[in-house]
Short mmCIF file of C-alpha atoms and ligand atoms in Angstrom, two decimals:
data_model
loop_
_atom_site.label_atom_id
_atom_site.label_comp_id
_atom_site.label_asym_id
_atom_site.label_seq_id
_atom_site.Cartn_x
_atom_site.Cartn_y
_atom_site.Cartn_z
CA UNK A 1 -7.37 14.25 13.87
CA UNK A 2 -5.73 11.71 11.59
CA UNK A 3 -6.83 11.52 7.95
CA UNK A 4 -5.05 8.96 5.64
CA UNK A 5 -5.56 9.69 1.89
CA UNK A 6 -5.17 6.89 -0.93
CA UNK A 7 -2.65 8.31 -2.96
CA UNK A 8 -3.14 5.36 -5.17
CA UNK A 9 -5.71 2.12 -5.04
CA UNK A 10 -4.41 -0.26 -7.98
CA UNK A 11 -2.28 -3.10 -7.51
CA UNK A 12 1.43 -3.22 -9.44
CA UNK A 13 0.71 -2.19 -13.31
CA UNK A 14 -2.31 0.26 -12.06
CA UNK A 15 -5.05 0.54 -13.86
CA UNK A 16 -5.64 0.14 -16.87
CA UNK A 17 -2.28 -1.39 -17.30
CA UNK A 18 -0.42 0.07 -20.07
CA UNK A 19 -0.01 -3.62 -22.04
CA UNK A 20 -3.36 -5.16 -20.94
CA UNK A 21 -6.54 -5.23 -22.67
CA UNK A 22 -8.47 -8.11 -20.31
CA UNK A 23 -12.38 -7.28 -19.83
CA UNK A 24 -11.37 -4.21 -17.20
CA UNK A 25 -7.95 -2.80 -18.86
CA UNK A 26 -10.13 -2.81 -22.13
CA UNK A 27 -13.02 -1.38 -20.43
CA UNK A 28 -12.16 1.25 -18.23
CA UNK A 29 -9.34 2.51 -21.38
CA UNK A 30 -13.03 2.51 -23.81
CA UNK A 31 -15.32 4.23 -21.29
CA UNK A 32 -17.47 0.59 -21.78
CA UNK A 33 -17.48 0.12 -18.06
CA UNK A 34 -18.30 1.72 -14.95
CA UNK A 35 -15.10 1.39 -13.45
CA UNK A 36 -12.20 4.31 -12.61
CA UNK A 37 -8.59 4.69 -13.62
CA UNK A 38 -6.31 3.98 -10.65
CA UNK A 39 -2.35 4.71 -10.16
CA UNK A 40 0.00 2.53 -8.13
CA UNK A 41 -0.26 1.56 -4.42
CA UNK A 42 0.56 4.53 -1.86
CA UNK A 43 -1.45 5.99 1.34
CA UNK A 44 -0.28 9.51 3.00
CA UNK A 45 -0.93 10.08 6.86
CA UNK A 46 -1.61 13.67 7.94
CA UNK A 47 -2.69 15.53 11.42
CA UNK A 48 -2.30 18.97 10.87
CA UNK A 49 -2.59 18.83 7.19
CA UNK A 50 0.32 20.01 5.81
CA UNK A 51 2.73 17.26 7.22
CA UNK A 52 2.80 14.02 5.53
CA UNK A 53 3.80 10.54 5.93
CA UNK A 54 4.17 8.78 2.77
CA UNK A 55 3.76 5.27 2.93
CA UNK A 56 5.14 3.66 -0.11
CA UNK A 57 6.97 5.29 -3.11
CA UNK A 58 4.80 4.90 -5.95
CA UNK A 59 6.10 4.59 -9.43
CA UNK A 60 3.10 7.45 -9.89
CA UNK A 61 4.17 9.50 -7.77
CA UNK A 62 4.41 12.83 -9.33
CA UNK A 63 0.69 12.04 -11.02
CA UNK A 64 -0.12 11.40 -7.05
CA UNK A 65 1.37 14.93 -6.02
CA UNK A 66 -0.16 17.12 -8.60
CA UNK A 67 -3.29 15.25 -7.99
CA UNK A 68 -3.31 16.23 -4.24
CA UNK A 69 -2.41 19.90 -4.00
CA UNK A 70 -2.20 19.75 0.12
CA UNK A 71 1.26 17.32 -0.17
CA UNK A 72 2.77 20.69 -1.48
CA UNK A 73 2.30 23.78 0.89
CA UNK A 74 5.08 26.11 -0.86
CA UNK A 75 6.65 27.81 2.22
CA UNK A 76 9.32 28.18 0.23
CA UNK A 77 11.39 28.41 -3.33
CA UNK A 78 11.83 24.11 -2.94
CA UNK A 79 9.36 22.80 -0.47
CA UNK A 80 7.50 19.38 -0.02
CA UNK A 81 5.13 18.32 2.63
CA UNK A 82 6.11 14.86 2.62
CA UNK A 83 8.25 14.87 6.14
CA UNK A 84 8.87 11.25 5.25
CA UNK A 85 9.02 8.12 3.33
CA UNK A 86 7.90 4.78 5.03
CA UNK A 87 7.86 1.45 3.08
CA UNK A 88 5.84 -2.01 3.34
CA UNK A 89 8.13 -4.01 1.48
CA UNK A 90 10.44 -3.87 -1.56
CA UNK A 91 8.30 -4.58 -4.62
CA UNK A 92 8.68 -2.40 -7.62
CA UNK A 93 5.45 -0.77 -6.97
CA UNK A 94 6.34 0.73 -3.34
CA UNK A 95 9.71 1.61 -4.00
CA UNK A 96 10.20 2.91 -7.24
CA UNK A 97 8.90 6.39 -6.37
CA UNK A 98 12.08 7.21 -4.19
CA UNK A 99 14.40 8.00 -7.55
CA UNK A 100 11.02 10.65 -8.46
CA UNK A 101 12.09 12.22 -5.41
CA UNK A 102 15.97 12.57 -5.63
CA UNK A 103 15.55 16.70 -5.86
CA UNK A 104 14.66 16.39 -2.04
CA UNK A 105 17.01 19.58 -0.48
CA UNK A 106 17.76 17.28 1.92
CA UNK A 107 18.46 13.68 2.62
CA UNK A 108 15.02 11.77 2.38
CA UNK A 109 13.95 10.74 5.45
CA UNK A 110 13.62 6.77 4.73
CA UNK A 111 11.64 3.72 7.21
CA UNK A 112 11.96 0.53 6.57
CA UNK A 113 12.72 -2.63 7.76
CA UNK A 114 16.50 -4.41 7.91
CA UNK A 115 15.63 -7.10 5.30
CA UNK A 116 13.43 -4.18 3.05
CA UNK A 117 17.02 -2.44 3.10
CA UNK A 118 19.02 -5.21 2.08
CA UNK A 119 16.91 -5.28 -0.83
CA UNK A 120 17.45 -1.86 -1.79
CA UNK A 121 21.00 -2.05 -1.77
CA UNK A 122 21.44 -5.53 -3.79
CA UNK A 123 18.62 -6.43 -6.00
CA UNK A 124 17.78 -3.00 -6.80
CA UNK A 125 20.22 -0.68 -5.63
CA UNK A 126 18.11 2.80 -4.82
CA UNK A 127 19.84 3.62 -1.74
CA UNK A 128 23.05 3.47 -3.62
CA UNK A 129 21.76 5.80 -6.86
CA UNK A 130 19.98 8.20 -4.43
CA UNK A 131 23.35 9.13 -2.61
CA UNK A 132 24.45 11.07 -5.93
CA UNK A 133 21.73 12.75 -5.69
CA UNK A 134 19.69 13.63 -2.03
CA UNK A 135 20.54 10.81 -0.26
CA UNK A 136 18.55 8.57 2.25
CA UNK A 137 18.66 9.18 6.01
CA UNK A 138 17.52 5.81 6.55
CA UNK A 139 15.65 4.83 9.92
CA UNK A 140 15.72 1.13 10.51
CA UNK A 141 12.94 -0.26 11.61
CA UNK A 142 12.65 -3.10 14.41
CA UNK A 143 10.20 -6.00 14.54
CA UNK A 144 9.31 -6.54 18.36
CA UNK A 145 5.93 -4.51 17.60
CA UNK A 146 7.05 -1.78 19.68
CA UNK A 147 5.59 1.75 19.17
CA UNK A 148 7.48 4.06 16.99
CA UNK A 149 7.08 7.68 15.63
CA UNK A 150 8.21 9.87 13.04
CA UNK A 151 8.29 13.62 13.35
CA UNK A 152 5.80 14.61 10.74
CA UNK A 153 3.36 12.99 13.21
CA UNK A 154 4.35 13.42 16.63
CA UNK A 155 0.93 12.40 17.73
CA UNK A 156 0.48 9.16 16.17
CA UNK A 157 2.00 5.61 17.31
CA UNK A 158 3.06 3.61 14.71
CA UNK A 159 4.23 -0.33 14.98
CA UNK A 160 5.57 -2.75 11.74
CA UNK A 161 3.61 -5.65 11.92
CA UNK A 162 5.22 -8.48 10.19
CA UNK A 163 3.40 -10.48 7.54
CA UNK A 164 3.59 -14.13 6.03
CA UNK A 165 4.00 -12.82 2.33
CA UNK A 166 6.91 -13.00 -0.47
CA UNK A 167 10.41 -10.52 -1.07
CA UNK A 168 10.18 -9.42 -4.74
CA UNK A 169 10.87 -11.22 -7.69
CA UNK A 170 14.62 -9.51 -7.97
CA UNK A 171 15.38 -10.32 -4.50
CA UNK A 172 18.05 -12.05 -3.44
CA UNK A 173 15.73 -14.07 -0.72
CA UNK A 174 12.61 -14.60 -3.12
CA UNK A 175 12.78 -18.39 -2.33
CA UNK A 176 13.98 -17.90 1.54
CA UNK A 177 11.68 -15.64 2.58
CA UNK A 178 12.66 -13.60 6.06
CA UNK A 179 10.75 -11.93 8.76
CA UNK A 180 10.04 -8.11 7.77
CA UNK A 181 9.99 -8.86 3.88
CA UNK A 182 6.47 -7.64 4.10
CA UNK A 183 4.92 -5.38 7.17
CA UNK A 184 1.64 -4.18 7.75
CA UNK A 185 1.20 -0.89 9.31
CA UNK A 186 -0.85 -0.29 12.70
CA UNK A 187 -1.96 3.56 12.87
CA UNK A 188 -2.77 4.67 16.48
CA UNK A 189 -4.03 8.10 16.81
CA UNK A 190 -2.64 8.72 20.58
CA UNK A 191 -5.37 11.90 21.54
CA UNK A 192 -8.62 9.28 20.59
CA UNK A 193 -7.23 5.98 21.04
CA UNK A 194 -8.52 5.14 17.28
CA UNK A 195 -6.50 2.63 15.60
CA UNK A 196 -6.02 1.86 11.53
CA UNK A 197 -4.41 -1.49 9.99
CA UNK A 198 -3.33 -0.84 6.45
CA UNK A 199 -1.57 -3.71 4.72
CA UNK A 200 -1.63 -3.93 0.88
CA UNK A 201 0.13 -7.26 0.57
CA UNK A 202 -1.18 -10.40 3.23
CA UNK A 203 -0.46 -13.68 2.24
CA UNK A 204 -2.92 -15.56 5.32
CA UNK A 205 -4.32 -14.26 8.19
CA UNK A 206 -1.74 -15.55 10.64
CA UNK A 207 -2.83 -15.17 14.49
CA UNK A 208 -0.59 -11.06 14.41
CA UNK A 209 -2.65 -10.48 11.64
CA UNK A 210 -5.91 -11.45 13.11
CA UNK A 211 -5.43 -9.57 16.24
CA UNK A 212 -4.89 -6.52 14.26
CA UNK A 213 -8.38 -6.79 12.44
CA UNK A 214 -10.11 -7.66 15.23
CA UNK A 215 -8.78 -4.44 16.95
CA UNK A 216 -8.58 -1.92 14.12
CA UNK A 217 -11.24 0.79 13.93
CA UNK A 218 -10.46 0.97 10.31
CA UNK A 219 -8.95 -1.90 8.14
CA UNK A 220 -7.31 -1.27 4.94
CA UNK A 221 -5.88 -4.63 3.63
CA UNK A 222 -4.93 -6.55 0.51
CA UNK A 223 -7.44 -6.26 -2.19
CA UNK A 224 -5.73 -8.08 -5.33
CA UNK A 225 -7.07 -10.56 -6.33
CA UNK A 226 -10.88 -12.16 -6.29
CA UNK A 227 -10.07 -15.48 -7.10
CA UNK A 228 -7.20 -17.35 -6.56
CA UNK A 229 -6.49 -18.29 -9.96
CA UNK A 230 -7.48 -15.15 -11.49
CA UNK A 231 -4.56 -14.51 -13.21
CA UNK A 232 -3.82 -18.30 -15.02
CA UNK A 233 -7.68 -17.96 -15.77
CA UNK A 234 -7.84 -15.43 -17.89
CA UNK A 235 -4.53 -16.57 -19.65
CA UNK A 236 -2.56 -13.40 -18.22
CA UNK A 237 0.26 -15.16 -15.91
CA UNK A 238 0.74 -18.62 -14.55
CA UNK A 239 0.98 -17.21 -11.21
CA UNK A 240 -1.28 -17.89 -8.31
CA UNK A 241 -2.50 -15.25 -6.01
CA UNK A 242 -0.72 -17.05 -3.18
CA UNK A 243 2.34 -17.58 -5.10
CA UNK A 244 3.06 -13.75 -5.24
CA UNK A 245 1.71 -12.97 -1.50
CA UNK A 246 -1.83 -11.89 -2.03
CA UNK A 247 -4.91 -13.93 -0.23
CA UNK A 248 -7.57 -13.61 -2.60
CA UNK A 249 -11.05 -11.51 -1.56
CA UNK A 250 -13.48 -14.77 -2.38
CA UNK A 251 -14.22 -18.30 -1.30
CA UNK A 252 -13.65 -20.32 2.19
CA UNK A 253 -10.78 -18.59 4.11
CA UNK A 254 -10.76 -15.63 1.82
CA UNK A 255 -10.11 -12.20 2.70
CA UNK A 256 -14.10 -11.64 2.97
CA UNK A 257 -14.39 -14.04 5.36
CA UNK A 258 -11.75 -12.70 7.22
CA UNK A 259 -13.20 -9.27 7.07
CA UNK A 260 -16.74 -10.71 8.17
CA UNK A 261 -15.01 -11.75 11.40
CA UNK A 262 -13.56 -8.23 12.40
CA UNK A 263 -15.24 -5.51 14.41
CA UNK A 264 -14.09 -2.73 12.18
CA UNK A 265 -16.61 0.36 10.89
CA UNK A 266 -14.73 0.61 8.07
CA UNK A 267 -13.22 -2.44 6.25
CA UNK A 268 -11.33 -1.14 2.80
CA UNK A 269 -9.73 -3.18 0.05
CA UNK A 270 -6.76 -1.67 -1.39
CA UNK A 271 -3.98 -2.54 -3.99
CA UNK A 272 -6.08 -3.81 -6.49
CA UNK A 273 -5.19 -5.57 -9.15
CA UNK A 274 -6.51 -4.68 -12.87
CA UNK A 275 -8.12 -7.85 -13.68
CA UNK A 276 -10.61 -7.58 -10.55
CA UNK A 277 -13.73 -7.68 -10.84
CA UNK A 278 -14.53 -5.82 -7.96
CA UNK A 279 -13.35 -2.51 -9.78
CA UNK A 280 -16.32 -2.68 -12.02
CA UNK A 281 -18.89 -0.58 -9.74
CA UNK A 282 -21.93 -2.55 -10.95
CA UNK A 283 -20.25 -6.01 -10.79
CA UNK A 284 -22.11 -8.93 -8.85
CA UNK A 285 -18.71 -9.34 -7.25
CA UNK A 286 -18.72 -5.94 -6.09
CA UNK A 287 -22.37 -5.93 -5.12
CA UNK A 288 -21.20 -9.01 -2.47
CA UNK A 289 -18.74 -6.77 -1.34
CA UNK A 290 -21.43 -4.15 0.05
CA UNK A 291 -23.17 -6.71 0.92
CA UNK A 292 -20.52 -7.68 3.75
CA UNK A 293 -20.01 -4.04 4.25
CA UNK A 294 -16.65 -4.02 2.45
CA UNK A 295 -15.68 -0.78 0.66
CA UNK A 296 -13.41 -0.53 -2.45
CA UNK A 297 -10.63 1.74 -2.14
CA UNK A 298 -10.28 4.88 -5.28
CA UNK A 299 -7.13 7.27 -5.72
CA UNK A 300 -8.25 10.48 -3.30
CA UNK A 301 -10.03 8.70 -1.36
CA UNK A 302 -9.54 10.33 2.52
CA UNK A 303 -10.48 8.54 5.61
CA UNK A 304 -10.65 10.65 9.21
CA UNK A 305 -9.80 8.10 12.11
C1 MLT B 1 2.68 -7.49 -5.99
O1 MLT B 1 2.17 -6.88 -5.05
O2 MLT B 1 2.60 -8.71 -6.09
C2 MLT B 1 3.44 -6.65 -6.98
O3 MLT B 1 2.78 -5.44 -7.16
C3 MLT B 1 3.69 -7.28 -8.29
C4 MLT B 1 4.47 -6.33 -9.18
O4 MLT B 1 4.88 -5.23 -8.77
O5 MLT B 1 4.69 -6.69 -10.33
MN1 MN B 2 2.22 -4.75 -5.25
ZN1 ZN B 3 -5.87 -5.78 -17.18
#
């Protein structure tokens, strides 16, 4: 059996951020609202339990491993269960976690994508820093949506879908952006045939993306923002959710629309960002969400496919 576990639910900043007292930072830091703390975006994939693929680096992810005592199964003096590292893109938030790792006895087992890896090794140089220390045994990985598989799960077939989104701020290619920038994650589980889409940052639901909902068992996508302007309306940023990647949840051609349309049993929004109101359990926003049968992803949250 496959389980995936949300190492961590909030969007870049987590939650509550550490500078930002909006209605939900404010809230959640007071004990006002019924809301819960979350730490920075990360899943794990398991079969047997005790081998892991982490997908994303989060900068939380030490809080992530002592919070989940099955990602360390001491079989020995230095031991880890994560087998391997896979990433989704380059942003701060899914990448950061790699330098947390750099006691790894060996060289850390790394996926990613050719344009993900350019990124590393210009705009913020990780691969580089990590060779003084484990090193990265980097595996690149190819966009023609073939199968692939990594050995802590031999029984699962993986394929990089590539998403319309953005290359981080720092990169090199923010304003040109290329093909594998950004890559949701297709999760086959080859004994049942069950299949899992996860995908923290989607720009638009582009025809690759659409397939992939309307085939996915389980759906774990982008779960930002609400509103597109959510972040210029509360006087936080000038940005715009599609200016940094992110289809917001609400309106006409919003991610709940695009959810409605899909034939998954479970349909999850993930990487949430702090000023959403669908983290507030009792929210009217949030109450639309069950409504459409969406669920709201939490840090230890664990999904069987
Ligand atoms: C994003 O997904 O847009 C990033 O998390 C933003 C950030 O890391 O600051
Ligand atoms: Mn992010
Ligand atoms: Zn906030």
């Amino acid at each position: 059996m496959t389980t995936i576990r949300v190492l961590g639910s909030a969007a870049g900043g987590g939650f509550p951020q550490w500078n930002c007292n909006c209605a939900n930072c404010d809230g959640v830091r007071r004990g006002t609202i019924d809301a819960k703390p979350r730490t920075q975006s990360s899943i794990a994939l398991t079969q047997n339990g005790q081998d892991w693929l982490l997908v994303n680096a989060s900068p939380d992810i030490l809080a992530q491993i002592r919070a989940t005592p099955a990602l360390q199964p001491a079989r020995a003096a230095r031991d880890t269960g994560i087998g391997a590292v896979l990433l989704m893109d380059a942003q701060i938030d899914h990448v950061t976690g790699l330098l947390m790792l750099r006691e790894h006895r060996q060289p850390l087992p790394l996926y990613a994508t050719p344009s993900v890896l350019r990124d590393l090794d210009r705009g913020f140089p990780l691969r580089g820093i990590l060779s003084h220390y484990c090193g990265v045994d980097t595996h690149e990985l190819a966009l023609d949506n073939g199968a692939f598989r990594v050995p802590p799960l031999p029984d699962i077939d993986l394929h990089a879908v590539p998403l319309d989104s953005k290359p981080p701020p720092y990169s090199p290619n923010r304003a040109t952006p290329q093909p594998g920038d950004n890559i949701g994650l297709r999760i086959v589980d080859r004994a049942t045939g069950r299949r899992a889409f996860y995908a923290p940052g989607l720009g638009a639901i582009s025809p690759e993306v659409r397939e992939e909902l309307d085939r996915a068992d389980v759906v774990l996508v982008d779960g930002t923002f609400w509103t597109d302007d959510e972040m210029p309306r509360l006087g936080l940023s000038a940005k715009h959710a599609r200016d940094m990647g992110h289809l917001a949840q609400s309106g006409p051609g919003g991610m709940i629309a695009a959810l409605d349309a899909s034939r998954a049993t479970r349909k999850i929004l993930i990487h949430i960002n702090n000023t959403n109101p669908i983290l507030v359990e009792n929210s009217p926003e949030r109450r639309e969400l069950v409504a459409h049968g969406i669920e709201v992803a939490h840090d230890g949250m664990e999904i069987a496919l």
